[in-house]
């Protein structure tokens, strides 16, 4: 009996399963001949099991390696030889910069120069997509490979993680708000197993005219707690209020907390800021880029909703350029200068100096 229903896993489904495995502390298999585990969730028992397979390698981003004064031979990452007597505390000290100032010397660290780095690169990218610290432990793959572990191809994984996310509408309903009684909330679900994203429609925007729009990244601390360390909460309120006054608008609420690194890593960055590092420096010490967000999602959502032209509420020229590069015409950049306080003055100054925000 034949069936047209496919039961095999797609690349996106395997990656989503692998992402969940890493978060649970399970290693995943890369067909290039390695097992990869996230240092952040690794247990002592699994570390011992991986060590029994042969020499271990710690993969770190070039940003984190630079902080640790480790040599980088693969442009965007370093592969560190793990000493035979290294324990989990040693690995986590290299992955997490929380105690860098208290214990600055963690070496000497020996970086691998020879060999293929694609599995290490894919493992780091996978850890990032799981919103874990970008540090992966690699062990030789035994023969036969352990049963039950998710198996990935490094090239396929990197290609899939870099691809534009496909989004499908899930539900929509009327939501009267303080900013505007005539509001509607749309929920969109990505095909890669990632978090859902939201579109808040104010009034009945004319799809043939430029719509007042904002791409707003989720900020639990600012939007919910009213944190004074950033300007996110005031920006959210001001954008919705302006849309309410004009009678129409669209606010995209993108679940890319902490510039795409997740709330836990954002709190790690906050802790580093309390140690004297600015926002960008904190991200780099954690091993992340300045900004890990994917604003292609915003362009895709606007197209899904029927908009092709916007008046964009933003201080970030990169958002304007990104939308233009993805088929959305920005006819006007509308400034959104609110929320300055003594608590976030240095943060906003860094956004202007290092991220190009117009403040």
XYZ file of C-alpha atoms in Angstrom:
359
model
C 0.000 0.000 0.000
C 1.397 3.374 -0.970
C 0.712 6.772 0.504
C 1.490 10.340 -0.530
C 1.931 11.419 3.086
C 5.639 11.949 3.830
C 6.759 10.489 7.156
C 10.474 11.289 6.851
C 11.873 14.345 8.569
C 12.687 17.436 6.529
C 15.900 19.371 7.114
C 13.983 22.022 9.073
C 12.371 19.358 11.259
C 15.688 17.671 11.982
C 17.219 21.013 12.903
C 14.314 21.879 15.191
C 14.647 18.495 16.897
C 18.401 19.010 17.249
C 17.811 22.469 18.714
C 15.575 20.943 21.388
C 18.132 18.180 22.031
C 20.893 20.703 22.699
C 18.675 22.588 25.125
C 18.038 19.309 26.975
C 21.747 18.518 27.171
C 21.763 15.814 24.474
C 24.487 15.725 21.813
C 23.642 15.628 18.127
C 25.397 13.768 15.329
C 27.101 15.510 12.418
C 27.733 13.222 9.463
C 31.232 14.638 9.083
C 32.230 12.399 11.972
C 31.479 14.314 15.158
C 29.119 14.405 18.089
C 28.336 17.964 19.192
C 26.952 19.120 22.541
C 26.169 22.566 23.937
C 28.553 23.411 26.767
C 25.849 25.337 28.628
C 23.576 22.292 29.117
C 26.189 19.521 29.223
C 26.191 17.282 32.322
C 29.290 15.769 33.979
C 28.059 12.296 33.062
C 27.706 13.118 29.374
C 31.049 14.907 29.393
C 32.662 11.712 30.707
C 30.916 9.669 28.015
C 32.100 12.045 25.286
C 35.644 12.060 26.658
C 35.748 8.254 26.406
C 35.300 8.563 22.618
C 38.595 10.389 22.042
C 40.128 13.876 21.993
C 37.644 16.698 22.550
C 37.456 20.061 20.790
C 35.726 23.203 22.035
C 34.272 25.388 19.294
C 33.915 29.100 20.086
C 33.081 32.133 17.966
C 35.906 34.448 16.999
C 34.451 37.130 19.290
C 34.681 34.874 22.341
C 38.095 33.571 21.274
C 39.363 37.138 20.974
C 38.302 37.823 24.564
C 40.125 34.664 25.697
C 43.241 35.545 23.645
C 42.874 32.278 21.710
C 44.133 32.070 18.136
C 41.494 32.072 15.394
C 42.433 30.079 12.291
C 38.964 29.726 10.731
C 37.892 33.377 10.377
C 34.630 33.232 12.344
C 35.489 30.592 14.930
C 38.242 28.970 16.950
C 38.601 25.266 17.699
C 40.264 24.826 21.082
C 42.009 21.586 22.054
C 40.453 20.413 25.345
C 43.056 19.172 27.861
C 42.572 15.612 29.096
C 42.061 16.793 32.672
C 39.639 19.634 31.834
C 36.364 19.397 33.722
C 32.942 20.918 33.111
C 33.822 23.998 35.159
C 36.779 24.680 32.824
C 34.572 24.359 29.740
C 31.877 26.613 31.142
C 34.430 29.226 32.175
C 35.499 29.440 28.540
C 31.910 29.552 27.297
C 30.485 32.034 29.818
C 32.213 35.395 30.458
C 30.489 35.993 33.812
C 33.751 35.559 35.751
C 36.194 36.845 33.151
C 37.215 39.833 35.254
C 37.579 37.768 38.417
C 39.566 34.991 36.690
C 41.025 36.634 33.562
C 43.670 33.980 32.782
C 42.144 30.769 31.419
C 44.948 29.592 29.152
C 47.201 28.916 27.574
C 44.703 27.746 24.948
C 45.820 25.679 21.970
C 43.812 26.323 18.810
C 43.550 23.758 16.027
C 44.781 24.980 12.648
C 44.286 21.907 10.459
C 41.100 20.040 9.599
C 37.599 20.879 8.441
C 35.670 23.424 10.526
C 32.185 23.071 9.018
C 30.868 20.792 11.783
C 32.107 23.235 14.437
C 30.536 26.136 12.546
C 27.207 24.314 12.240
C 27.260 23.355 15.929
C 27.793 26.979 16.975
C 25.026 28.177 14.645
C 22.695 25.541 16.052
C 23.483 26.581 19.632
C 22.761 30.198 18.717
C 19.437 29.243 17.166
C 18.573 27.442 20.423
C 19.423 30.704 22.277
C 22.222 28.988 24.163
C 25.748 30.282 24.648
C 27.601 29.835 21.315
C 30.029 27.213 22.587
C 29.957 23.604 21.399
C 31.944 20.572 22.478
C 32.912 18.185 19.666
C 33.823 14.512 20.134
C 34.743 11.849 17.559
C 31.748 9.907 16.276
C 31.986 6.221 17.255
C 31.190 3.378 14.883
C 28.417 2.437 15.136
C 26.908 5.802 15.981
C 24.753 5.970 19.129
C 21.110 5.162 18.432
C 18.345 7.698 18.881
C 20.412 10.867 18.397
C 19.424 13.440 15.803
C 21.676 13.257 12.750
C 22.529 16.370 10.733
C 24.609 17.408 7.765
C 26.725 20.491 8.487
C 26.272 22.163 5.094
C 22.548 21.513 5.047
C 22.225 22.870 8.589
C 24.097 26.090 7.846
C 22.092 26.642 4.667
C 18.783 26.073 6.442
C 19.637 28.322 9.379
C 20.652 31.129 7.028
C 17.541 30.818 4.862
C 14.645 33.236 5.098
C 11.957 32.020 7.478
C 8.597 31.085 5.965
C 5.594 32.251 7.988
C 1.975 31.137 7.965
C -1.003 32.959 9.494
C -2.467 31.031 12.428
C -5.177 33.194 13.981
C -6.444 36.760 14.126
C -8.989 38.508 16.313
C -10.189 41.950 17.384
C -8.334 43.385 20.399
C -9.421 46.829 21.645
C -6.430 48.636 23.189
C -5.730 51.813 25.131
C -4.015 53.228 22.054
C -6.921 52.381 19.752
C -10.203 50.612 20.331
C -10.171 49.374 16.751
C -7.274 46.926 16.877
C -6.637 43.459 15.523
C -3.927 40.969 16.494
C -2.534 38.547 13.879
C -0.428 35.521 14.870
C 2.125 34.072 12.436
C 3.942 30.771 12.903
C 7.313 30.033 11.248
C 7.944 26.754 9.473
C 11.254 26.140 11.264
C 9.804 25.535 14.729
C 10.904 28.949 15.982
C 8.804 31.377 18.035
C 5.637 32.907 16.651
C 5.582 36.562 15.610
C 2.709 39.033 15.936
C 1.226 41.818 13.848
C -0.890 44.464 15.588
C -3.156 46.202 13.098
C -4.591 49.559 14.136
C -7.707 50.736 12.319
C -8.178 49.682 8.703
C -4.971 50.658 6.883
C -5.294 51.256 3.147
C -3.116 48.622 1.441
C -2.642 50.910 -1.576
C -1.042 53.685 0.506
C 2.114 53.819 2.654
C 1.210 52.566 6.128
C 2.655 53.892 9.385
C 4.640 50.868 10.555
C 7.071 49.761 13.222
C 9.225 46.642 13.537
C 9.465 46.166 17.298
C 11.628 43.431 18.788
C 10.271 41.753 21.903
C 11.688 43.173 25.121
C 10.320 41.501 28.246
C 12.260 43.795 30.554
C 11.246 47.016 28.808
C 7.789 46.205 27.454
C 6.490 44.252 30.476
C 8.596 45.283 33.475
C 9.086 48.907 32.464
C 12.870 48.612 32.669
C 14.714 51.918 32.526
C 17.853 50.326 31.053
C 16.461 50.635 27.507
C 13.953 52.697 25.537
C 11.900 49.747 24.237
C 8.807 50.186 26.429
C 8.411 53.903 25.668
C 8.986 53.214 21.961
C 6.270 50.543 21.940
C 3.787 52.825 23.696
C 4.646 55.846 21.535
C 4.344 53.878 18.303
C 0.917 52.459 19.178
C -0.252 55.863 20.434
C 0.800 57.584 17.197
C -0.935 54.914 15.131
C -4.052 55.408 17.255
C -3.972 59.178 16.724
C -3.559 58.761 12.959
C -6.282 56.125 12.878
C -4.230 53.420 11.152
C -0.938 51.563 11.416
C 0.771 48.214 11.701
C 3.173 47.200 14.476
C 5.119 43.988 14.022
C 6.091 42.441 17.362
C 9.016 40.179 16.509
C 10.059 37.598 19.081
C 13.778 38.337 18.827
C 14.541 39.259 22.441
C 17.877 40.860 23.235
C 18.759 41.613 19.590
C 18.113 37.969 18.800
C 20.151 36.278 21.555
C 17.248 35.442 23.878
C 16.307 36.626 27.350
C 18.794 34.451 29.262
C 21.733 35.696 27.208
C 20.372 39.223 27.409
C 20.514 38.966 31.207
C 24.095 37.724 30.902
C 24.809 40.807 28.787
C 23.156 43.023 31.412
C 25.430 41.517 34.056
C 28.449 42.299 31.886
C 27.183 45.859 31.439
C 27.155 46.185 35.217
C 30.839 45.196 35.073
C 31.547 48.183 32.829
C 31.077 46.889 29.261
C 28.726 48.569 26.808
C 25.978 46.726 24.923
C 28.087 45.775 21.921
C 31.092 44.772 24.010
C 28.888 42.575 26.204
C 27.473 40.762 23.173
C 30.968 40.180 21.816
C 32.263 38.814 25.116
C 29.365 36.345 25.090
C 30.374 35.274 21.596
C 27.558 36.948 19.670
C 27.491 39.532 16.906
C 26.374 43.109 17.629
C 22.899 42.176 16.433
C 21.674 38.635 15.735
C 18.165 39.607 14.597
C 16.715 38.682 11.198
C 14.684 41.625 9.951
C 13.750 39.759 6.782
C 10.934 38.412 8.950
C 9.480 41.914 9.160
C 9.528 42.371 5.393
C 7.875 38.987 4.867
C 5.126 39.785 7.391
C 4.398 43.120 5.741
C 4.068 41.394 2.380
C 1.828 38.726 3.917
C -0.427 41.463 5.253
C -0.626 43.143 1.845
C 1.667 46.135 2.426
C 4.388 47.204 0.000
C 5.033 50.797 1.156
C 5.606 52.059 4.699
C 6.303 55.144 6.749
C 8.689 53.465 9.147
C 8.825 54.449 12.806
C 12.481 53.874 13.618
C 15.783 55.463 14.557
C 17.702 52.592 12.959
C 18.736 53.137 9.309
C 19.557 49.422 9.009
C 15.847 48.626 9.249
C 15.165 51.020 6.396
C 17.861 49.426 4.252
C 16.732 45.910 5.112
C 13.122 46.565 4.146
C 14.193 48.197 0.885
C 16.431 45.220 0.089
C 13.481 42.883 0.646
C 10.879 44.574 -1.510
C 9.282 47.051 0.921
C 9.504 50.722 -0.072
C 10.180 53.054 2.852
C 8.751 56.380 1.722
C 9.567 58.080 5.041
C 11.588 57.365 8.160
C 9.572 58.654 11.105
C 11.790 59.348 14.169
C 10.851 57.732 17.472
C 12.897 59.595 20.084
C 11.436 58.716 23.475
C 12.494 57.072 26.707
C 15.805 58.782 27.456
C 16.713 58.591 31.163
C 19.801 58.642 33.343
C 19.626 54.839 33.455
C 19.896 54.339 29.684
C 21.814 57.402 28.463
C 25.011 55.381 27.964
C 23.051 52.575 26.249
C 21.488 55.014 23.781
C 24.847 56.675 23.165
C 26.297 53.261 22.273
C 23.398 52.591 19.879
C 24.200 55.860 18.136
C 27.988 55.475 18.097
C 28.294 51.759 17.303
C 24.986 50.739 15.729
C 24.296 53.849 13.678
C 21.003 54.837 15.311
C 19.911 58.412 14.600
C 19.220 59.890 18.025
